[in-house]
mmCIF file of C-alpha atoms in Angstrom:
data_model
loop_
_atom_site.group_PDB
_atom_site.id
_atom_site.type_symbol
_atom_site.label_atom_id
_atom_site.label_comp_id
_atom_site.label_asym_id
_atom_site.label_seq_id
_atom_site.Cartn_x
_atom_site.Cartn_y
_atom_site.Cartn_z
ATOM 1 C CA UNK A 1 107.942 67.363 100.678
ATOM 2 C CA UNK A 2 106.365 69.866 102.974
ATOM 3 C CA UNK A 3 103.239 71.132 101.899
ATOM 4 C CA UNK A 4 104.560 75.025 102.324
ATOM 5 C CA UNK A 5 107.633 74.708 100.234
ATOM 6 C CA UNK A 6 107.778 77.026 96.909
ATOM 7 C CA UNK A 7 107.354 74.257 94.509
ATOM 8 C CA UNK A 8 106.738 76.431 91.105
ATOM 9 C CA UNK A 9 107.992 80.014 90.401
ATOM 10 C CA UNK A 10 106.534 81.754 87.271
ATOM 11 C CA UNK A 11 107.453 84.948 85.771
ATOM 12 C CA UNK A 12 105.666 86.920 83.035
ATOM 13 C CA UNK A 13 105.286 90.431 81.020
ATOM 14 C CA UNK A 14 101.858 91.810 81.194
ATOM 15 C CA UNK A 15 100.932 94.940 79.638
ATOM 16 C CA UNK A 16 98.303 97.701 80.876
ATOM 17 C CA UNK A 17 97.093 100.582 79.525
ATOM 18 C CA UNK A 18 95.492 104.057 81.042
ATOM 19 C CA UNK A 19 92.534 105.780 80.280
ATOM 20 C CA UNK A 20 94.444 108.364 78.675
ATOM 21 C CA UNK A 21 98.098 109.112 77.096
ATOM 22 C CA UNK A 22 100.657 110.299 79.886
ATOM 23 C CA UNK A 23 102.512 113.652 78.897
ATOM 24 C CA UNK A 24 105.602 115.004 79.293
ATOM 25 C CA UNK A 25 107.561 116.302 82.907
ATOM 26 C CA UNK A 26 110.102 118.514 83.333
ATOM 27 C CA UNK A 27 112.562 115.865 82.012
ATOM 28 C CA UNK A 28 111.148 113.419 79.916
ATOM 29 C CA UNK A 29 108.840 113.349 76.941
ATOM 30 C CA UNK A 30 105.831 111.932 76.398
ATOM 31 C CA UNK A 31 105.312 108.617 78.925
ATOM 32 C CA UNK A 32 102.340 106.932 76.775
ATOM 33 C CA UNK A 33 99.412 104.909 77.470
ATOM 34 C CA UNK A 34 100.817 101.770 77.873
ATOM 35 C CA UNK A 35 102.075 100.445 81.162
ATOM 36 C CA UNK A 36 104.637 97.513 81.229
ATOM 37 C CA UNK A 37 104.620 95.184 84.490
ATOM 38 C CA UNK A 38 106.775 92.074 85.022
ATOM 39 C CA UNK A 39 104.843 89.706 87.434
ATOM 40 C CA UNK A 40 105.826 86.795 89.527
ATOM 41 C CA UNK A 41 103.770 83.676 90.474
ATOM 42 C CA UNK A 42 104.752 81.678 93.875
ATOM 43 C CA UNK A 43 103.063 78.912 94.399
ATOM 44 C CA UNK A 44 103.730 76.133 97.331
ATOM 45 C CA UNK A 45 103.531 72.364 97.205
ATOM 46 C CA UNK A 46 99.692 72.290 98.186
ATOM 47 C CA UNK A 47 98.921 74.810 95.883
ATOM 48 C CA UNK A 48 98.631 78.459 97.756
ATOM 49 C CA UNK A 49 99.992 80.946 95.704
ATOM 50 C CA UNK A 50 100.761 84.622 96.036
ATOM 51 C CA UNK A 51 101.442 87.214 93.088
ATOM 52 C CA UNK A 52 103.118 90.634 92.590
ATOM 53 C CA UNK A 53 105.510 92.231 90.897
ATOM 54 C CA UNK A 54 109.143 91.257 90.635
ATOM 55 C CA UNK A 55 111.984 91.677 88.472
ATOM 56 C CA UNK A 56 114.508 88.786 89.632
ATOM 57 C CA UNK A 57 115.522 86.654 86.719
ATOM 58 C CA UNK A 58 115.242 82.591 86.637
ATOM 59 C CA UNK A 59 118.587 81.999 87.934
ATOM 60 C CA UNK A 60 117.922 84.647 91.169
ATOM 61 C CA UNK A 61 114.255 82.712 91.816
ATOM 62 C CA UNK A 62 116.272 79.135 91.459
ATOM 63 C CA UNK A 63 117.502 80.021 95.098
ATOM 64 C CA UNK A 64 113.976 80.215 96.120
ATOM 65 C CA UNK A 65 112.648 77.027 94.752
ATOM 66 C CA UNK A 66 112.252 74.345 96.944
ATOM 67 C CA UNK A 67 112.466 76.984 100.233
ATOM 68 C CA UNK A 68 109.978 76.560 102.846
ATOM 69 C CA UNK A 69 107.976 80.194 103.345
ATOM 70 C CA UNK A 70 108.237 79.814 107.249
ATOM 71 C CA UNK A 71 111.972 80.092 106.637
ATOM 72 C CA UNK A 72 111.132 83.292 104.882
ATOM 73 C CA UNK A 73 110.204 85.445 107.390
ATOM 74 C CA UNK A 74 111.329 86.899 110.495
ATOM 75 C CA UNK A 75 110.319 85.830 113.812
ATOM 76 C CA UNK A 76 107.912 88.822 113.506
ATOM 77 C CA UNK A 77 106.477 87.924 110.193
ATOM 78 C CA UNK A 78 108.480 90.169 107.648
ATOM 79 C CA UNK A 79 110.326 89.073 104.823
ATOM 80 C CA UNK A 80 113.833 87.983 105.576
ATOM 81 C CA UNK A 81 116.534 90.497 104.064
ATOM 82 C CA UNK A 82 118.145 87.707 101.501
ATOM 83 C CA UNK A 83 114.834 87.174 100.229
ATOM 84 C CA UNK A 84 113.493 90.994 99.552
ATOM 85 C CA UNK A 85 114.160 90.467 95.765
ATOM 86 C CA UNK A 86 110.626 88.673 96.213
ATOM 87 C CA UNK A 87 108.612 91.132 98.510
ATOM 88 C CA UNK A 88 105.743 91.425 97.026
ATOM 89 C CA UNK A 89 104.755 88.068 95.838
ATOM 90 C CA UNK A 90 105.940 86.665 99.233
ATOM 91 C CA UNK A 91 103.967 88.922 101.128
ATOM 92 C CA UNK A 92 101.132 87.972 99.018
ATOM 93 C CA UNK A 93 101.556 84.419 99.869
ATOM 94 C CA UNK A 94 102.029 84.950 103.372
ATOM 95 C CA UNK A 95 98.648 86.589 103.412
ATOM 96 C CA UNK A 96 96.985 83.718 101.444
ATOM 97 C CA UNK A 97 98.509 81.216 103.956
ATOM 98 C CA UNK A 98 97.442 83.260 107.025
ATOM 99 C CA UNK A 99 93.834 84.221 105.272
ATOM 100 C CA UNK A 100 95.101 88.021 106.336
ATOM 101 C CA UNK A 101 95.291 91.227 104.364
ATOM 102 C CA UNK A 102 98.969 92.585 104.135
ATOM 103 C CA UNK A 103 98.022 95.412 106.061
ATOM 104 C CA UNK A 104 96.818 93.223 109.073
ATOM 105 C CA UNK A 105 100.323 91.419 108.818
ATOM 106 C CA UNK A 106 102.184 94.628 108.675
ATOM 107 C CA UNK A 107 100.703 96.270 111.621
ATOM 108 C CA UNK A 108 102.845 96.266 114.652
ATOM 109 C CA UNK A 109 101.464 94.472 117.784
ATOM 110 C CA UNK A 110 98.450 93.277 116.421
ATOM 111 C CA UNK A 111 97.194 96.817 117.113
ATOM 112 C CA UNK A 112 93.329 97.196 116.021
ATOM 113 C CA UNK A 113 92.670 98.676 112.607
ATOM 114 C CA UNK A 114 89.486 99.999 111.502
ATOM 115 C CA UNK A 115 87.553 98.550 109.002
ATOM 116 C CA UNK A 116 87.011 99.224 106.447
ATOM 117 C CA UNK A 117 90.489 100.595 105.626
ATOM 118 C CA UNK A 118 90.224 103.924 103.989
ATOM 119 C CA UNK A 119 93.806 105.231 102.892
ATOM 120 C CA UNK A 120 94.310 108.967 101.311
ATOM 121 C CA UNK A 121 95.053 108.704 97.502
ATOM 122 C CA UNK A 122 96.005 111.683 94.883
ATOM 123 C CA UNK A 123 95.559 111.631 91.482
ATOM 124 C CA UNK A 124 99.020 111.580 89.874
ATOM 125 C CA UNK A 125 97.876 111.790 86.077
ATOM 126 C CA UNK A 126 98.172 115.570 85.496
ATOM 127 C CA UNK A 127 101.217 115.567 82.923
ATOM 128 C CA UNK A 128 102.016 117.967 80.717
ATOM 129 C CA UNK A 129 99.515 117.279 77.904
ATOM 130 C CA UNK A 130 98.986 120.763 76.944
ATOM 131 C CA UNK A 131 102.503 121.829 75.653
ATOM 132 C CA UNK A 132 101.231 121.826 71.357
ATOM 133 C CA UNK A 133 98.999 124.528 72.875
ATOM 134 C CA UNK A 134 99.893 128.026 72.362
ATOM 135 C CA UNK A 135 97.972 130.035 74.817
ATOM 136 C CA UNK A 136 98.397 129.634 78.570
ATOM 137 C CA UNK A 137 94.871 129.747 78.803
ATOM 138 C CA UNK A 138 94.389 127.249 76.680
ATOM 139 C CA UNK A 139 96.725 125.048 78.180
ATOM 140 C CA UNK A 140 95.784 125.385 81.694
ATOM 141 C CA UNK A 141 92.178 125.007 80.202
ATOM 142 C CA UNK A 142 93.022 121.532 79.420
ATOM 143 C CA UNK A 143 95.026 120.338 82.667
ATOM 144 C CA UNK A 144 92.267 121.771 84.515
ATOM 145 C CA UNK A 145 89.745 119.599 82.392
ATOM 146 C CA UNK A 146 91.944 116.288 83.188
ATOM 147 C CA UNK A 147 91.563 117.237 86.721
ATOM 148 C CA UNK A 148 87.725 117.633 86.858
ATOM 149 C CA UNK A 149 87.555 113.903 85.253
ATOM 150 C CA UNK A 150 89.772 112.905 88.421
ATOM 151 C CA UNK A 151 87.078 114.773 90.508
ATOM 152 C CA UNK A 152 84.642 112.855 88.774
ATOM 153 C CA UNK A 153 86.153 109.801 89.678
ATOM 154 C CA UNK A 154 86.309 110.494 93.049
ATOM 155 C CA UNK A 155 89.788 111.769 93.432
ATOM 156 C CA UNK A 156 89.975 114.833 96.026
ATOM 157 C CA UNK A 157 93.630 115.442 95.812
ATOM 158 C CA UNK A 158 95.598 116.088 92.804
ATOM 159 C CA UNK A 159 99.389 116.068 91.827
ATOM 160 C CA UNK A 160 100.257 118.403 88.746
ATOM 161 C CA UNK A 161 103.481 118.321 86.726
ATOM 162 C CA UNK A 162 105.445 121.951 86.567
ATOM 163 C CA UNK A 163 108.682 122.731 85.124
ATOM 164 C CA UNK A 164 108.037 123.102 81.644
ATOM 165 C CA UNK A 165 110.635 125.797 81.192
ATOM 166 C CA UNK A 166 112.954 123.465 82.239
ATOM 167 C CA UNK A 167 113.273 121.865 79.029
ATOM 168 C CA UNK A 168 109.855 122.157 76.722
ATOM 169 C CA UNK A 169 109.496 125.496 76.893
ATOM 170 C CA UNK A 170 111.310 128.909 77.016
ATOM 171 C CA UNK A 171 111.907 129.706 80.508
ATOM 172 C CA UNK A 172 109.637 132.552 81.576
ATOM 173 C CA UNK A 173 106.951 131.182 79.179
ATOM 174 C CA UNK A 174 107.284 127.257 80.874
ATOM 175 C CA UNK A 175 107.205 129.090 84.240
ATOM 176 C CA UNK A 176 104.213 131.257 83.624
ATOM 177 C CA UNK A 177 102.318 128.201 82.071
ATOM 178 C CA UNK A 178 103.173 126.531 85.351
ATOM 179 C CA UNK A 179 101.665 129.031 87.377
ATOM 180 C CA UNK A 180 98.476 129.487 84.730
ATOM 181 C CA UNK A 181 98.278 125.571 85.217
ATOM 182 C CA UNK A 182 97.914 125.420 89.247
ATOM 183 C CA UNK A 183 95.775 128.237 89.212
ATOM 184 C CA UNK A 184 93.384 126.670 87.114
ATOM 185 C CA UNK A 185 92.901 123.182 88.542
ATOM 186 C CA UNK A 186 92.488 125.072 92.238
ATOM 187 C CA UNK A 187 89.345 126.922 90.357
ATOM 188 C CA UNK A 188 88.550 123.463 88.969
ATOM 189 C CA UNK A 189 88.397 121.091 92.216
ATOM 190 C CA UNK A 190 87.815 123.706 94.574
ATOM 191 C CA UNK A 191 89.189 125.132 97.964
ATOM 192 C CA UNK A 192 88.890 121.938 99.606
ATOM 193 C CA UNK A 193 91.159 119.531 97.257
ATOM 194 C CA UNK A 194 94.787 118.892 98.183
ATOM 195 C CA UNK A 195 96.981 120.219 95.309
ATOM 196 C CA UNK A 196 100.823 118.997 95.383
ATOM 197 C CA UNK A 197 103.128 120.104 92.588
ATOM 198 C CA UNK A 198 106.198 118.119 91.596
ATOM 199 C CA UNK A 199 108.604 119.909 89.544
ATOM 200 C CA UNK A 200 111.014 116.645 88.964
ATOM 201 C CA UNK A 201 114.075 118.587 89.649
ATOM 202 C CA UNK A 202 113.403 121.033 86.565
ATOM 203 C CA UNK A 203 112.963 124.482 88.752
ATOM 204 C CA UNK A 204 115.671 126.101 90.678
ATOM 205 C CA UNK A 205 115.475 127.924 94.359
ATOM 206 C CA UNK A 206 114.783 130.988 92.587
ATOM 207 C CA UNK A 207 111.673 129.651 90.049
ATOM 208 C CA UNK A 208 110.454 127.518 93.315
ATOM 209 C CA UNK A 209 110.336 130.700 95.057
ATOM 210 C CA UNK A 210 108.612 132.860 92.361
ATOM 211 C CA UNK A 211 105.976 129.925 91.555
ATOM 212 C CA UNK A 212 104.995 129.236 95.458
ATOM 213 C CA UNK A 213 104.589 133.080 95.765
ATOM 214 C CA UNK A 214 102.678 133.407 92.634
ATOM 215 C CA UNK A 215 100.627 130.590 93.505
ATOM 216 C CA UNK A 216 100.524 131.510 97.470
ATOM 217 C CA UNK A 217 96.565 131.874 97.230
ATOM 218 C CA UNK A 218 96.187 128.158 95.914
ATOM 219 C CA UNK A 219 97.134 126.548 99.227
ATOM 220 C CA UNK A 220 99.756 124.258 97.835
ATOM 221 C CA UNK A 221 100.008 120.889 99.674
ATOM 222 C CA UNK A 222 103.703 119.955 98.778
ATOM 223 C CA UNK A 223 106.179 120.575 96.330
ATOM 224 C CA UNK A 224 108.080 117.860 94.943
ATOM 225 C CA UNK A 225 111.766 117.719 93.740
ATOM 226 C CA UNK A 226 112.004 121.000 93.338
ATOM 227 C CA UNK A 227 115.492 120.976 92.669
ATOM 228 C CA UNK A 228 118.506 118.242 92.811
ATOM 229 C CA UNK A 229 118.721 117.554 96.669
ATOM 230 C CA UNK A 230 120.952 120.278 98.455
ATOM 231 C CA UNK A 231 120.543 120.887 102.201
ATOM 232 C CA UNK A 232 121.530 124.316 102.148
ATOM 233 C CA UNK A 233 118.916 125.033 99.688
ATOM 234 C CA UNK A 234 116.428 122.985 101.196
ATOM 235 C CA UNK A 235 116.830 125.131 104.363
ATOM 236 C CA UNK A 236 116.672 128.127 102.573
ATOM 237 C CA UNK A 237 113.571 127.355 101.202
ATOM 238 C CA UNK A 238 112.177 126.453 104.293
ATOM 239 C CA UNK A 239 113.344 129.892 105.692
ATOM 240 C CA UNK A 240 111.858 131.935 102.879
ATOM 241 C CA UNK A 241 108.483 130.042 102.964
ATOM 242 C CA UNK A 242 107.939 130.725 106.918
ATOM 243 C CA UNK A 243 108.664 134.342 106.325
ATOM 244 C CA UNK A 244 106.305 134.423 103.660
ATOM 245 C CA UNK A 245 103.542 132.407 105.544
ATOM 246 C CA UNK A 246 103.388 129.814 103.874
ATOM 247 C CA UNK A 247 103.343 125.798 104.841
ATOM 248 C CA UNK A 248 103.951 124.238 101.899
ATOM 249 C CA UNK A 249 105.661 120.940 102.523
ATOM 250 C CA UNK A 250 108.855 119.984 100.818
ATOM 251 C CA UNK A 251 109.190 116.110 99.406
ATOM 252 C CA UNK A 252 111.617 114.438 97.617
ATOM 253 C CA UNK A 253 113.027 110.863 97.582
ATOM 254 C CA UNK A 254 111.434 109.468 94.361
ATOM 255 C CA UNK A 255 114.160 109.222 91.808
ATOM 256 C CA UNK A 256 117.847 109.068 92.255
ATOM 257 C CA UNK A 257 117.720 109.972 95.796
ATOM 258 C CA UNK A 258 120.404 111.091 97.842
ATOM 259 C CA UNK A 259 122.158 108.881 100.593
ATOM 260 C CA UNK A 260 121.870 111.509 102.551
ATOM 261 C CA UNK A 261 118.164 112.184 102.292
ATOM 262 C CA UNK A 262 117.040 110.353 105.436
ATOM 263 C CA UNK A 263 119.587 112.676 107.530
ATOM 264 C CA UNK A 264 117.884 115.931 106.012
ATOM 265 C CA UNK A 265 114.735 114.627 106.762
ATOM 266 C CA UNK A 266 115.461 113.975 110.523
ATOM 267 C CA UNK A 267 117.079 117.639 110.630
ATOM 268 C CA UNK A 268 113.696 119.211 109.461
ATOM 269 C CA UNK A 269 114.700 119.864 105.708
ATOM 270 C CA UNK A 270 112.347 117.733 103.915
ATOM 271 C CA UNK A 271 109.003 116.825 105.289
ATOM 272 C CA UNK A 272 108.016 113.888 102.945
ATOM 273 C CA UNK A 273 109.907 111.220 101.846
ATOM 274 C CA UNK A 274 108.769 109.351 98.768
ATOM 275 C CA UNK A 275 111.076 106.265 97.921
ATOM 276 C CA UNK A 276 109.556 104.049 95.305
ATOM 277 C CA UNK A 277 107.319 101.026 96.483
ATOM 278 C CA UNK A 278 108.956 98.782 94.490
ATOM 279 C CA UNK A 279 112.471 100.164 94.343
ATOM 280 C CA UNK A 280 112.504 100.387 97.893
ATOM 281 C CA UNK A 281 110.485 97.616 98.884
ATOM 282 C CA UNK A 282 107.515 97.045 101.059
ATOM 283 C CA UNK A 283 109.462 95.592 103.771
ATOM 284 C CA UNK A 284 112.354 98.607 103.721
ATOM 285 C CA UNK A 285 109.364 100.863 103.573
ATOM 286 C CA UNK A 286 108.212 99.476 106.637
ATOM 287 C CA UNK A 287 111.619 99.739 108.819
ATOM 288 C CA UNK A 288 112.027 103.493 106.987
ATOM 289 C CA UNK A 289 108.187 104.690 108.006
ATOM 290 C CA UNK A 290 109.117 103.530 111.461
ATOM 291 C CA UNK A 291 112.073 105.498 111.593
ATOM 292 C CA UNK A 292 110.258 108.706 109.890
ATOM 293 C CA UNK A 293 107.307 108.070 112.673
ATOM 294 C CA UNK A 294 110.105 108.840 115.120
ATOM 295 C CA UNK A 295 110.829 112.044 113.135
ATOM 296 C CA UNK A 296 107.403 113.180 112.502
ATOM 297 C CA UNK A 297 108.510 113.070 108.792
ATOM 298 C CA UNK A 298 105.572 112.332 106.439
ATOM 299 C CA UNK A 299 105.606 109.324 104.196
ATOM 300 C CA UNK A 300 104.498 108.793 100.548
ATOM 301 C CA UNK A 301 105.884 106.464 98.396
ATOM 302 C CA UNK A 302 106.390 107.123 94.842
ATOM 303 C CA UNK A 303 104.400 104.908 92.311
ATOM 304 C CA UNK A 304 104.142 105.185 88.924
ATOM 305 C CA UNK A 305 103.748 103.167 85.680
ATOM 306 C CA UNK A 306 103.646 99.767 87.572
ATOM 307 C CA UNK A 307 99.778 99.637 88.124
ATOM 308 C CA UNK A 308 100.091 97.378 91.014
ATOM 309 C CA UNK A 309 101.870 100.319 93.206
ATOM 310 C CA UNK A 310 97.876 101.915 93.721
ATOM 311 C CA UNK A 311 96.984 98.685 95.557
ATOM 312 C CA UNK A 312 100.214 98.005 97.688
ATOM 313 C CA UNK A 313 101.042 101.521 98.710
ATOM 314 C CA UNK A 314 97.860 101.644 101.217
ATOM 315 C CA UNK A 315 98.749 98.406 102.964
ATOM 316 C CA UNK A 316 101.718 100.361 104.687
ATOM 317 C CA UNK A 317 98.940 102.460 106.278
ATOM 318 C CA UNK A 318 98.039 100.620 109.349
ATOM 319 C CA UNK A 319 101.907 100.396 110.568
ATOM 320 C CA UNK A 320 103.157 103.913 109.566
ATOM 321 C CA UNK A 321 102.019 106.695 111.431
ATOM 322 C CA UNK A 322 102.920 109.190 108.813
ATOM 323 C CA UNK A 323 101.360 107.589 106.033
ATOM 324 C CA UNK A 324 99.892 110.435 103.681
ATOM 325 C CA UNK A 325 98.745 108.979 100.383
ATOM 326 C CA UNK A 326 98.655 106.748 97.941
ATOM 327 C CA UNK A 327 99.827 107.705 94.260
ATOM 328 C CA UNK A 328 96.913 106.853 92.280
ATOM 329 C CA UNK A 329 98.267 106.055 88.185
ATOM 330 C CA UNK A 330 95.083 104.775 86.966
ATOM 331 C CA UNK A 331 95.240 102.029 84.569
ATOM 332 C CA UNK A 332 93.847 98.613 83.705
ATOM 333 C CA UNK A 333 95.852 95.614 83.064
ATOM 334 C CA UNK A 334 94.422 92.153 81.390
ATOM 335 C CA UNK A 335 94.964 89.534 84.106
ATOM 336 C CA UNK A 336 94.701 91.592 86.875
ATOM 337 C CA UNK A 337 91.441 92.207 88.575
ATOM 338 C CA UNK A 338 91.318 94.663 91.100
ATOM 339 C CA UNK A 339 87.817 95.232 91.524
ATOM 340 C CA UNK A 340 88.022 94.897 95.220
ATOM 341 C CA UNK A 341 89.544 97.982 95.412
ATOM 342 C CA UNK A 342 87.810 101.128 95.058
ATOM 343 C CA UNK A 343 88.200 105.289 95.144
ATOM 344 C CA UNK A 344 85.637 107.194 97.328
ATOM 345 C CA UNK A 345 85.769 110.573 98.119
ATOM 346 C CA UNK A 346 89.481 111.050 97.911
ATOM 347 C CA UNK A 347 90.530 107.446 99.375
ATOM 348 C CA UNK A 348 91.235 104.084 98.461
ATOM 349 C CA UNK A 349 89.231 101.500 99.946
ATOM 350 C CA UNK A 350 91.501 98.491 100.854
ATOM 351 C CA UNK A 351 89.748 94.960 100.969
ATOM 352 C CA UNK A 352 90.151 92.642 103.926
ATOM 353 C CA UNK A 353 90.915 89.861 101.627
ATOM 354 C CA UNK A 354 94.123 88.185 101.943
ATOM 355 C CA UNK A 355 97.285 89.236 100.474
ATOM 356 C CA UNK A 356 97.002 92.387 98.689
ATOM 357 C CA UNK A 357 93.701 91.576 97.324
ATOM 358 C CA UNK A 358 94.266 91.164 93.885
ATOM 359 C CA UNK A 359 93.409 88.226 91.703
ATOM 360 C CA UNK A 360 95.326 86.993 88.878
ATOM 361 C CA UNK A 361 92.970 85.355 85.850
ATOM 362 C CA UNK A 362 95.295 82.164 85.632
ATOM 363 C CA UNK A 363 94.663 81.545 81.422
ATOM 364 C CA UNK A 364 95.710 84.951 80.848
ATOM 365 C CA UNK A 365 98.836 84.739 83.059
ATOM 366 C CA UNK A 366 99.448 81.252 81.830
ATOM 367 C CA UNK A 367 99.800 82.325 78.052
ATOM 368 C CA UNK A 368 102.030 85.352 79.075
ATOM 369 C CA UNK A 369 104.193 83.059 80.578
ATOM 370 C CA UNK A 370 104.450 80.932 77.618
ATOM 371 C CA UNK A 371 105.005 84.229 75.282
ATOM 372 C CA UNK A 372 107.902 85.549 77.146
ATOM 373 C CA UNK A 373 107.966 84.683 80.016
ATOM 374 C CA UNK A 374 109.520 81.397 82.215
ATOM 375 C CA UNK A 375 108.818 79.137 84.700
ATOM 376 C CA UNK A 376 110.558 76.965 87.344
ATOM 377 C CA UNK A 377 109.337 73.626 89.087
ATOM 378 C CA UNK A 378 110.433 71.640 91.599
#
């Protein structure tokens, strides 16, 4: 048996916890404090292993068992398309076998990488935890306090959920609360911090204009998912912002992204593409990011509620010139050791350890495999 054949596949659920409950967004109710992961570990015949988030089931994984990892990689070291359901554990395994971090394997042509790798990140925890408060002042003060807590944890960029008037509050009151929150967060984190707002499609064009106009002094970095993707409205929003002297970027692609979104990015209607790091996949993001670089469009993969996205997303930064931010959803998951990573002055410091630089507690993971998971062996 060849040493690099995949001889064992294990999959198990792990449950993490945020430091505080995540509240509502414009569409959904409370997101909660727990984070649910499905982790797969691949082990070769000689004992090398890699793990990552993976939702493939037992039957699909059976097609991977016994295959040599060399046959799962393209000539340039990427994961073959037929195996991309296992993208993250395979990248981690490839890094383990080569003794190199994924960000070094991903960079084209072996270009030099400055060490340590520092990638900008933003605190994504500013959800609508204020909805139970009657006054805009009290609601804004609560979210501003959450932003200050993030600042004390070394974040220097922050994303605020807006769109309270879409579902959870009367339209006028919700819009006024959004504006009050944005202003309070800006005051709390200072003039140098980057602030983004995310409406989760809870605005329309006119509400977006109003919010941007009334927060013009807050110097917002981007407006995310203002409304469902519409090139006519995007183009109008760009024209209006230009006339108002605003330079806020338009970001989209997190959710049910329109199939024409890349075309609209190429045509200049969308400035930042945010396909989910796990739904889109690391390998596909390398290809998408290269195309966006050609068009001078920014890359900022969505990540929320999967914990491991905090760490894997930044490995794209060496290969994708327009990589702008890691979305950071602070979580702790028993069994996942991410201590090699840290946030420092608004950047994720990415370790140069093999693979994604994460460690899996074998005892915790094996217990999870037995209690709700599954295993395949050659």
